[in-house]
Coordinates of C-alpha atoms in Angstrom, one line a residue:
Chain A
M25 CA -18.8 -51.6 23.6
T26 CA -16.9 -54.2 25.2
R27 CA -13.1 -53.3 26.8
E28 CA -11.7 -55.2 23.9
E29 CA -13.7 -53.3 21.6
I30 CA -11.9 -50.2 23.1
F31 CA -8.7 -51.8 22.6
K32 CA -9.6 -52.2 19.1
G33 CA -10.5 -49.1 18.2
L34 CA -7.3 -47.5 20.5
N35 CA -5.0 -49.9 18.6
E36 CA -6.2 -47.7 15.3
V37 CA -5.7 -44.6 16.8
F38 CA -2.5 -45.2 18.2
S39 CA -1.1 -46.5 14.8
D40 CA -2.2 -43.6 13.2
V41 CA -0.8 -41.1 15.6
F42 CA 2.4 -42.6 15.8
D43 CA 2.5 -43.6 12.0
E44 CA 3.4 -47.6 12.9
D45 CA 1.8 -50.6 13.8
I46 CA 0.9 -50.4 17.6
I47 CA -0.5 -52.6 20.1
V48 CA -1.3 -51.5 23.6
N49 CA -2.6 -53.1 26.5
D50 CA -3.7 -51.9 30.1
N51 CA 0.1 -51.0 31.4
T52 CA 0.9 -49.3 28.5
T53 CA 2.1 -45.9 29.1
A54 CA 4.4 -43.0 27.1
D55 CA 7.3 -44.9 28.3
D56 CA 6.4 -47.7 26.3
I57 CA 6.3 -45.6 22.7
E58 CA 9.2 -43.9 21.3
D59 CA 7.3 -41.0 19.8
W60 CA 5.0 -40.4 22.6
D61 CA 5.7 -36.9 23.7
S62 CA 3.7 -33.8 24.9
L63 CA 2.8 -32.8 21.4
E64 CA 2.0 -35.8 20.2
H65 CA -0.3 -36.6 23.2
I66 CA -2.4 -33.6 22.6
N67 CA -2.7 -35.3 19.3
L68 CA -3.7 -38.2 20.7
I69 CA -5.7 -37.1 23.0
V70 CA -7.7 -35.5 20.2
A71 CA -7.6 -38.5 18.3
V72 CA -9.1 -40.8 21.3
E73 CA -11.7 -38.0 21.7
N74 CA -12.9 -37.8 17.9
K75 CA -12.7 -41.9 17.9
F76 CA -15.4 -42.5 20.4
G77 CA -17.1 -39.5 20.3
I78 CA -16.4 -38.2 23.5
K79 CA -14.7 -35.5 25.8
F80 CA -12.4 -35.7 28.7
N81 CA -12.1 -33.2 31.0
I82 CA -9.0 -31.5 32.7
G83 CA -8.9 -33.6 36.0
E84 CA -9.2 -36.7 34.2
V85 CA -6.7 -36.2 31.6
N86 CA -4.0 -35.2 34.3
K87 CA -5.0 -38.6 36.2
M88 CA -4.9 -41.1 33.8
K89 CA -1.6 -43.4 34.7
N90 CA -1.9 -45.6 31.5
V91 CA -3.9 -47.0 28.6
G92 CA -6.1 -49.2 31.2
E93 CA -7.3 -46.5 32.9
M94 CA -7.9 -44.7 29.4
V95 CA -10.1 -48.0 28.8
D96 CA -11.6 -47.5 31.8
L97 CA -12.5 -43.8 31.5
I98 CA -13.8 -44.4 27.9
L99 CA -16.5 -47.1 29.2
S100 CA -17.4 -44.7 31.8
K101 CA -18.6 -41.9 29.1
L102 CA -20.0 -44.2 26.4
Chain B
M3 CA -10.8 -12.1 20.7
P4 CA -11.8 -12.8 24.1
L5 CA -14.2 -15.2 24.5
Y6 CA -16.0 -12.9 27.4
R7 CA -17.2 -9.4 27.0
L8 CA -17.2 -8.1 30.7
M9 CA -19.4 -4.8 29.5
G10 CA -21.0 -6.9 27.3
N11 CA -21.3 -5.2 23.6
K12 CA -19.8 -1.8 25.0
E13 CA -16.6 -3.6 25.2
A14 CA -16.4 -2.3 21.8
S15 CA -16.2 1.0 21.9
D16 CA -15.3 2.1 25.4
I17 CA -12.0 2.5 26.0
H18 CA -11.4 0.6 29.0
G19 CA -13.2 -2.6 27.3
K20 CA -10.8 -5.3 26.2
I21 CA -12.2 -6.1 22.8
N22 CA -11.7 -2.1 22.3
F23 CA -7.9 -2.7 23.3
I24 CA -7.7 -5.5 21.1
S25 CA -9.0 -3.6 18.0
R26 CA -6.6 -0.8 18.5
L27 CA -3.8 -3.2 19.1
N28 CA -4.6 -4.6 15.6
D29 CA -5.1 -1.4 14.1
E30 CA -1.4 -0.7 15.1
F31 CA -0.2 -3.4 13.2
Y32 CA -1.7 -2.8 10.4
T33 CA -0.4 0.5 10.2
Y34 CA 2.9 -0.8 10.9
A35 CA 2.6 -3.4 7.9
R36 CA 1.9 -0.3 5.8
E37 CA 4.6 1.1 6.3
H38 CA 7.1 -1.8 6.2
D39 CA 7.8 -4.0 3.6
N40 CA 8.6 -7.7 4.3
F41 CA 6.2 -7.4 7.1
Y42 CA 2.8 -9.3 6.6
I43 CA -0.1 -9.8 8.7
C44 CA -2.5 -12.9 8.8
D45 CA -5.4 -11.8 9.6
I46 CA -6.7 -14.1 12.4
N47 CA -9.4 -11.6 13.6
Y48 CA -11.3 -12.2 10.6
I49 CA -10.3 -16.2 10.0
S50 CA -11.9 -17.0 13.7
A51 CA -14.7 -15.1 12.9
D52 CA -15.1 -16.6 9.6
Y53 CA -14.3 -20.0 11.2
G54 CA -16.8 -19.0 13.9
L55 CA -15.6 -17.7 17.1
K56 CA -17.2 -20.1 19.6
K57 CA -15.9 -22.9 17.9
W58 CA -12.1 -21.3 17.4
Q59 CA -11.3 -21.4 21.0
E60 CA -11.5 -24.3 23.4
P61 CA -10.8 -23.3 26.7
F62 CA -9.9 -27.4 27.6
Y63 CA -6.8 -27.2 25.0
W64 CA -5.6 -23.6 26.3
Y65 CA -5.9 -24.9 30.0
M66 CA -4.4 -28.2 29.4
Y67 CA -1.8 -27.9 26.9
K68 CA -1.9 -23.5 26.3
Y69 CA -3.3 -24.1 22.5
A70 CA -4.3 -20.8 21.5
L71 CA -7.2 -22.2 19.3
N72 CA -9.1 -25.6 19.1
V73 CA -7.5 -28.1 17.8
S74 CA -9.7 -28.4 14.7
A75 CA -8.8 -24.9 13.7
I76 CA -5.4 -25.3 13.3
P77 CA -5.7 -26.6 9.8
Y78 CA -7.5 -23.3 9.2
L79 CA -5.1 -21.3 10.5
S80 CA -1.9 -23.1 8.8
Y81 CA -3.8 -23.0 5.0
N82 CA -4.1 -19.1 5.7
I83 CA -0.3 -18.9 6.5
A84 CA 0.5 -21.3 4.1
N85 CA -1.2 -19.2 1.5
I86 CA 0.8 -16.1 2.4
I87 CA 4.0 -17.9 2.3
K88 CA 2.9 -18.8 -1.7
S89 CA 2.2 -15.7 -2.3
L90 CA 5.7 -14.7 -1.1
L91 CA 7.0 -17.5 -3.4
G92 CA 5.3 -16.1 -6.5
K93 CA 3.1 -19.0 -6.6
N94 CA 0.0 -17.1 -6.9
K95 CA -2.5 -17.6 -10.1
K96 CA -2.1 -14.8 -12.7
G97 CA -5.8 -14.8 -14.0
F98 CA -8.8 -16.4 -14.7
V99 CA -10.2 -18.6 -17.7
L100 CA -14.1 -18.5 -17.3
D101 CA -16.7 -20.2 -19.0
L102 CA -20.2 -17.9 -19.7
D103 CA -23.4 -19.7 -19.4
N104 CA -24.7 -20.5 -16.0
T105 CA -21.3 -19.2 -14.5
L106 CA -21.1 -15.5 -15.7
W107 CA -24.9 -15.4 -16.1
G108 CA -27.8 -17.7 -15.7
G109 CA -29.3 -19.6 -18.8
I110 CA -27.9 -20.5 -22.1
V111 CA -27.4 -17.6 -24.4
G112 CA -27.4 -19.4 -27.5
D113 CA -30.7 -21.1 -26.5
D114 CA -32.6 -18.3 -24.4
G115 CA -31.5 -15.4 -26.3
V116 CA -29.8 -12.2 -24.4
D117 CA -33.0 -10.8 -23.2
N118 CA -33.7 -13.7 -21.0
L119 CA -30.4 -14.3 -19.4
E120 CA -30.5 -14.2 -15.7
I121 CA -28.2 -11.1 -14.8
G122 CA -29.4 -7.7 -13.3
P123 CA -30.6 -6.1 -10.5
E124 CA -34.3 -6.9 -10.4
E125 CA -34.3 -10.2 -9.9
S126 CA -32.8 -12.3 -6.9
S127 CA -31.3 -14.9 -9.5
G128 CA -29.9 -12.4 -11.6
Q129 CA -28.6 -10.4 -8.7
V130 CA -26.6 -13.7 -8.0
Y131 CA -24.8 -13.4 -11.5
S132 CA -24.4 -9.8 -11.3
E133 CA -22.5 -9.7 -7.7
F134 CA -20.2 -12.3 -9.3
Q135 CA -19.4 -10.7 -12.5
N136 CA -18.3 -7.8 -10.0
Y137 CA -15.9 -10.0 -7.7
I138 CA -14.7 -11.2 -10.8
K139 CA -14.0 -7.5 -12.4
E140 CA -12.5 -6.6 -9.1
H141 CA -9.5 -8.9 -9.5
K142 CA -8.8 -6.9 -12.9
D143 CA -7.9 -4.1 -10.9
L144 CA -5.4 -6.1 -8.9
G145 CA -3.5 -7.2 -11.9
L146 CA -5.3 -10.5 -12.7
V147 CA -5.8 -11.6 -16.4
L148 CA -9.5 -12.6 -17.3
N149 CA -10.7 -14.7 -20.2
I150 CA -13.2 -16.6 -21.6
D151 CA -13.4 -20.3 -22.6
S152 CA -17.2 -21.2 -23.8
K153 CA -18.5 -23.4 -26.0
N154 CA -20.8 -21.1 -27.8
E155 CA -21.2 -19.2 -31.4
A156 CA -18.8 -16.1 -31.0
E157 CA -21.4 -13.6 -31.6
N158 CA -24.0 -15.3 -28.9
A159 CA -20.9 -14.9 -26.5
L160 CA -20.4 -11.3 -27.3
S161 CA -23.7 -10.1 -27.2
G162 CA -24.2 -12.0 -23.9
L163 CA -21.2 -10.2 -22.6
N164 CA -22.9 -7.0 -23.9
H165 CA -25.7 -7.2 -22.1
P166 CA -26.7 -3.8 -20.9
D167 CA -27.1 -5.0 -16.9
G168 CA -23.9 -7.0 -17.4
V169 CA -20.5 -5.9 -15.0
L170 CA -18.3 -7.5 -17.5
K171 CA -17.9 -6.4 -20.9
P172 CA -15.6 -7.6 -24.0
D173 CA -13.1 -5.1 -23.5
D174 CA -12.7 -6.7 -19.5
F175 CA -10.9 -9.9 -21.3
I176 CA -8.0 -10.4 -23.1
E177 CA -8.8 -13.5 -24.8
I178 CA -12.2 -14.9 -25.5
K179 CA -12.0 -18.0 -26.9
A180 CA -16.3 -18.7 -27.9
N181 CA -15.9 -21.6 -30.3
W182 CA -17.0 -25.9 -29.9
E183 CA -13.5 -26.8 -29.5
P184 CA -12.8 -28.8 -26.6
K185 CA -12.4 -26.4 -23.9
D186 CA -8.7 -27.8 -22.8
R187 CA -7.3 -27.0 -25.9
N188 CA -8.9 -23.2 -25.9
F189 CA -7.2 -23.3 -22.5
L190 CA -3.8 -24.0 -23.6
Q191 CA -3.9 -21.7 -26.3
I192 CA -5.0 -18.9 -24.2
A193 CA -2.0 -19.7 -22.1
D194 CA 0.1 -19.5 -25.1
S195 CA -0.8 -16.7 -26.2
L196 CA -0.6 -14.7 -22.7
T197 CA 3.0 -16.5 -22.6
V198 CA 1.5 -17.8 -18.8
L199 CA 2.4 -21.2 -17.6
P200 CA -1.4 -23.2 -18.1
E201 CA -0.9 -23.6 -14.5
S202 CA -1.1 -20.1 -13.5
L203 CA -4.9 -19.7 -14.5
V204 CA -7.6 -20.6 -12.4
F205 CA -10.7 -22.6 -14.7
V206 CA -13.8 -21.5 -13.5
D207 CA -16.8 -23.4 -15.1
D208 CA -20.3 -24.7 -13.9
N209 CA -19.8 -28.2 -15.2
P210 CA -18.2 -30.8 -13.8
A211 CA -17.3 -32.4 -17.0
E212 CA -15.8 -29.3 -18.4
R213 CA -13.7 -29.1 -15.3
A214 CA -12.7 -32.8 -15.5
I215 CA -11.3 -32.4 -19.1
V216 CA -9.6 -29.2 -18.4
T217 CA -7.9 -30.4 -15.1
S218 CA -7.3 -34.0 -16.5
N219 CA -5.9 -32.8 -20.0
I220 CA -3.8 -30.2 -18.8
K221 CA -1.7 -30.9 -15.8
G222 CA -1.4 -28.3 -12.4
V223 CA -4.3 -26.4 -13.5
V224 CA -6.9 -26.0 -10.6
A225 CA -10.7 -25.5 -11.6
P226 CA -12.4 -25.5 -8.0
E227 CA -15.9 -26.9 -7.2
I228 CA -17.7 -23.9 -7.3
G229 CA -21.2 -25.3 -6.3
E230 CA -24.2 -23.2 -6.3
A231 CA -24.3 -19.7 -8.3
H232 CA -24.7 -18.3 -4.9
D233 CA -21.3 -20.1 -3.7
Y234 CA -19.3 -19.1 -6.5
I235 CA -17.7 -16.4 -4.7
Q236 CA -17.0 -17.9 -1.2
V237 CA -15.6 -20.9 -3.1
I238 CA -13.3 -18.8 -5.3
D239 CA -12.3 -16.7 -2.4
R240 CA -11.2 -19.2 0.1
S241 CA -9.4 -21.1 -2.1
G242 CA -6.4 -18.5 -1.6
F243 CA -5.3 -18.0 -5.4
F244 CA -4.4 -14.6 -5.3
E245 CA -3.1 -13.5 -1.8
V246 CA -1.7 -10.6 -2.3
T247 CA 1.4 -9.7 -0.4
N248 CA 3.5 -7.3 -2.6
L249 CA 1.5 -5.5 -5.1
S250 CA 4.0 -4.0 -7.4
K251 CA 3.1 -1.3 -10.3
D252 CA 3.9 -3.9 -12.7
D253 CA 1.0 -6.1 -11.3
L254 CA -1.7 -3.1 -11.3
K255 CA -0.4 -2.6 -14.9
R256 CA -0.4 -6.3 -16.5
N257 CA -3.9 -6.1 -18.0
E258 CA -2.7 -2.8 -19.7
M259 CA 0.7 -4.8 -21.3
Y260 CA -1.3 -7.9 -22.0
K261 CA -3.5 -5.5 -24.7
E262 CA -0.4 -3.9 -25.8
N263 CA 0.7 -7.3 -26.6
V264 CA -2.1 -7.9 -29.0
K265 CA -1.4 -4.7 -30.6
R266 CA 1.8 -5.6 -31.3
A267 CA 1.0 -9.2 -32.2
K268 CA -0.8 -7.3 -35.1
L269 CA 1.6 -5.3 -35.9
Q270 CA 4.6 -7.7 -36.4
A271 CA 1.4 -9.5 -39.4
T272 CA 2.2 -6.7 -41.4
F273 CA 6.1 -7.3 -41.7
E274 CA 7.8 -9.7 -43.5
N275 CA 11.0 -9.2 -42.0
Y276 CA 11.1 -10.0 -38.2
E277 CA 14.1 -7.1 -37.4
D278 CA 11.8 -4.4 -39.5
Y279 CA 9.0 -5.5 -37.2
L280 CA 11.5 -4.8 -34.0
L281 CA 12.5 -1.6 -35.2
S282 CA 9.2 -0.6 -35.8
L283 CA 8.5 -1.0 -32.1
E284 CA 10.9 2.1 -31.1
M285 CA 12.0 -0.2 -28.2
I286 CA 13.8 1.9 -25.3
A287 CA 15.8 -0.3 -22.8
N288 CA 17.3 0.7 -18.9
I289 CA 19.6 -1.4 -18.3
K290 CA 21.2 -0.4 -14.8
R291 CA 22.8 -2.4 -11.8
F292 CA 20.2 -2.9 -9.0
E293 CA 18.8 0.5 -7.2
S294 CA 16.9 0.0 -3.7
I295 CA 13.5 1.2 -5.3
Y296 CA 13.2 -2.1 -7.3
T297 CA 14.6 -4.6 -4.8
A298 CA 11.0 -5.7 -4.2
R299 CA 9.9 -6.2 -8.0
I300 CA 13.3 -8.1 -8.5
A301 CA 12.7 -10.4 -5.7
Q302 CA 9.5 -11.3 -6.9
L303 CA 10.4 -11.8 -10.6
S304 CA 13.4 -14.2 -9.2
N305 CA 10.4 -16.3 -7.5
K306 CA 8.1 -16.5 -10.2
S307 CA 10.2 -16.8 -13.3
N308 CA 10.1 -20.2 -14.2
Q309 CA 10.1 -20.5 -17.9
F310 CA 13.1 -18.2 -19.0
N311 CA 15.3 -18.6 -16.4
L312 CA 18.5 -20.5 -16.3
T313 CA 19.1 -21.8 -12.9
T314 CA 15.9 -20.7 -11.4
K315 CA 17.7 -19.5 -8.0
R316 CA 15.1 -17.9 -5.9
Y317 CA 16.4 -14.9 -3.9
T318 CA 14.2 -13.2 -0.6
Q319 CA 14.1 -9.0 -0.8
T320 CA 16.8 -8.9 1.9
E321 CA 19.5 -11.4 -0.2
I322 CA 18.7 -9.1 -3.2
E323 CA 19.7 -5.9 -1.2
D324 CA 22.9 -7.5 0.0
I325 CA 24.0 -7.9 -3.3
M326 CA 23.0 -4.8 -4.6
I327 CA 25.7 -3.0 -2.4
D328 CA 28.5 -6.3 -2.7
K329 CA 31.4 -5.4 -4.9
E330 CA 31.7 -8.9 -5.9
Y331 CA 28.4 -8.9 -7.7
I332 CA 27.2 -7.7 -10.9
P333 CA 23.8 -7.1 -10.3
I334 CA 22.0 -6.0 -13.3
Y335 CA 18.3 -5.3 -14.3
G336 CA 16.1 -4.2 -17.6
K337 CA 13.5 -2.4 -18.1
L338 CA 11.7 -2.3 -21.4
S339 CA 9.2 0.1 -23.2
D340 CA 8.2 0.6 -26.4
K341 CA 5.5 2.7 -28.7
F342 CA 2.9 0.5 -27.1
G343 CA 3.4 1.4 -23.6
D344 CA 6.2 0.5 -20.6
N345 CA 6.7 -3.4 -19.9
G346 CA 8.4 -2.3 -16.5
L347 CA 11.2 -4.1 -15.0
V348 CA 11.3 -7.5 -16.9
S349 CA 15.0 -8.7 -16.7
I350 CA 17.6 -9.9 -14.1
V351 CA 21.2 -10.5 -14.3
I352 CA 23.1 -11.3 -11.3
G353 CA 27.3 -12.2 -12.2
H354 CA 29.3 -13.3 -9.2
I355 CA 32.7 -12.3 -9.6
I356 CA 35.2 -15.0 -8.4
K357 CA 38.4 -13.7 -9.1
D358 CA 38.7 -13.2 -12.6
V359 CA 35.7 -14.7 -13.5
C360 CA 32.1 -13.4 -13.4
H361 CA 30.3 -16.6 -12.7
I362 CA 26.4 -15.8 -14.1
E363 CA 23.9 -17.1 -10.9
L364 CA 20.9 -15.9 -12.5
W365 CA 19.7 -14.7 -15.5
L366 CA 16.3 -14.5 -16.1
M367 CA 13.4 -12.5 -18.5
S368 CA 9.7 -12.3 -18.1
C369 CA 7.9 -14.3 -20.6
R370 CA 6.0 -10.9 -22.3
V371 CA 9.0 -10.0 -23.5
L372 CA 10.3 -13.2 -25.8
K373 CA 11.7 -12.3 -28.8
R374 CA 12.6 -8.8 -28.3
D375 CA 16.2 -9.0 -28.4
L376 CA 16.4 -7.5 -24.7
E377 CA 18.6 -10.6 -23.8
F378 CA 21.3 -9.2 -25.9
A379 CA 21.2 -6.1 -24.9
M380 CA 21.3 -7.5 -21.2
M381 CA 24.5 -9.9 -22.6
D382 CA 26.0 -6.1 -24.0
E383 CA 25.3 -4.5 -20.6
L384 CA 27.2 -7.3 -18.7
V385 CA 30.4 -7.5 -21.2
K386 CA 30.3 -3.6 -20.3
L387 CA 30.6 -3.9 -16.9
C388 CA 33.0 -6.6 -16.8
R389 CA 35.3 -4.9 -18.8
E390 CA 35.0 -2.0 -16.6
Q391 CA 36.4 -4.1 -13.6
G392 CA 38.8 -5.8 -16.3
I393 CA 36.8 -9.2 -16.3
K394 CA 37.7 -11.0 -19.5
K395 CA 35.9 -14.4 -18.7
I396 CA 32.1 -15.1 -18.3
K397 CA 30.7 -18.6 -17.4
G398 CA 27.4 -19.5 -17.7
Y399 CA 25.2 -22.1 -16.1
Y400 CA 21.9 -23.9 -17.1
Y401 CA 20.3 -26.0 -14.8
P402 CA 17.0 -27.6 -16.2
T403 CA 13.7 -28.1 -14.9
A404 CA 10.2 -29.2 -15.6
K405 CA 9.7 -25.5 -16.7
N406 CA 12.7 -23.9 -18.2
K407 CA 13.2 -26.1 -21.9
M408 CA 13.3 -22.7 -23.3
V409 CA 16.3 -21.3 -22.8
K410 CA 18.5 -24.8 -22.8
D411 CA 20.4 -23.6 -25.9
F412 CA 20.5 -19.8 -24.7
Y413 CA 24.1 -19.4 -23.8
S414 CA 25.1 -21.1 -27.1
T415 CA 22.6 -18.8 -29.0
M416 CA 24.9 -15.6 -27.1
G417 CA 27.6 -17.3 -28.4
F418 CA 28.9 -19.2 -25.3
T419 CA 31.1 -22.3 -25.7
K420 CA 29.9 -25.0 -23.7
L421 CA 32.3 -26.7 -21.0
S422 CA 30.8 -29.6 -19.8
E423 CA 27.4 -31.3 -19.2
D424 CA 26.0 -34.0 -16.6
D425 CA 23.6 -36.7 -16.7
N426 CA 20.9 -34.5 -15.4
G427 CA 21.6 -32.0 -18.3
N428 CA 23.7 -29.6 -16.2
T429 CA 25.4 -27.7 -18.5
E430 CA 28.3 -25.2 -17.9
W431 CA 29.4 -22.3 -20.7
K432 CA 32.0 -20.1 -20.7
F433 CA 32.2 -16.9 -22.9
D434 CA 35.9 -14.7 -23.5
I435 CA 35.5 -11.0 -23.8
I436 CA 37.6 -10.1 -26.7
D437 CA 38.8 -6.6 -27.2
N438 CA 36.4 -5.9 -30.1
Y439 CA 33.4 -7.5 -28.7
K440 CA 30.8 -6.3 -30.9
N441 CA 27.3 -5.4 -29.4
K442 CA 24.3 -8.0 -30.2
N443 CA 21.8 -6.0 -30.0
N444 CA 20.9 -3.8 -32.9
V445 CA 17.0 -3.2 -32.3
I446 CA 16.3 -1.5 -28.8
K447 CA 18.0 1.9 -28.1
V448 CA 19.7 1.5 -24.4
E449 CA 19.4 4.8 -22.6
E450 CA 22.6 6.2 -21.0
I451 CA 22.1 7.3 -17.4

């Protein structure tokens, strides 16, 4: 899977979780999306895990700074 | 339950074990629940076992987000909590409408003959159906009504139900419709004769086509996809149709009451004059102000009465208790019995006194005592209590819902005058209590205290 394909998948996940059309990029963070609070964050992580069939571990989730890092992490797990 | 067991299996029995501690703690909760109304247990211990304890918990979510259970298990927990709430709001189902062939027994009684049906302890296939019949019969003890809706010759249906190894017997059912009519038509007739809404009955049939006919032609009826015979119990049991929260005496006696209604109908057929029939029932009513022993039943009734209900206002038990002691209210209940049996507490009127006017906030009656003139006796009592407080004016309100059309003109029948009607069909009525008010009820003996 390429980075582009992962971004495409993430756009679907984000749009689904936050219930609006969202296009993410490398620099997207929680500050860019109004509804991205701690509770939605959990739903987002679960949805991303299910979408790509992967599991994050605790350290990884805590360290993620932006969507770009999330994509790198997903790539490394596929 | 914890995900680890320090002492292994001994954790369960040893007083120092965490498993043992949780079991004892739970037991204390159960005791408390038994002794307190309005306290309900959502049995997470069972739900998590049913879901699979290993899947139920996910340490990742606990450490990351302090989620006590796996995100994927949340819907199942929510579903169970929702069932309790649903039950408290009076949304439980009231009974079953069951198919016979390949539902209550294996085989087709008309083709295979009674002797060849699969039912009974000898064969595994028969055990499956015996157990299912037993499961259905246990619902009867909880006050749910059982009915048959089967494409069969009536005679064959009855001989199948009289199978010596069968658990369910013809006498366990209120209505047995075994004919070649469409099943949805039979279903509606059953609901009608029980005076319950069709959607309060669960349709159980192994045939997906029959289920589709019933659910597509009758709005709101559920017909679970029961799968293979050995799955029937599990599918129905996890559907949350009959979550028990408050089991009233009336619930437990419901089957008897429907049987009595069948007898009443037979008696009625022998009279030409309806009033003569009513008199022959030798009805006795108890109509009184709310009493604390009945608050649970009153709250229950206020939440589940839909048809004979003028305002469809719902009350919690606490609200009922508050109204009971509030001097600004005239809250009365009505109980009705006759020579066939006791119908229990079946009618409620709540009058709210504001200045010199009694506003009827709630007037409802259980449909199982329709056309027995109890509403007139309730009116007489309301008038009497108003007079005692010097109130000369009563105001009634009718708010239409999808289900309460039968009482649209109720206040007119009671002698009220219509004051207004808005675009939504909400109407307001008034009744002036005249000095020589004559009691409207002539057929029920109202017991003085």
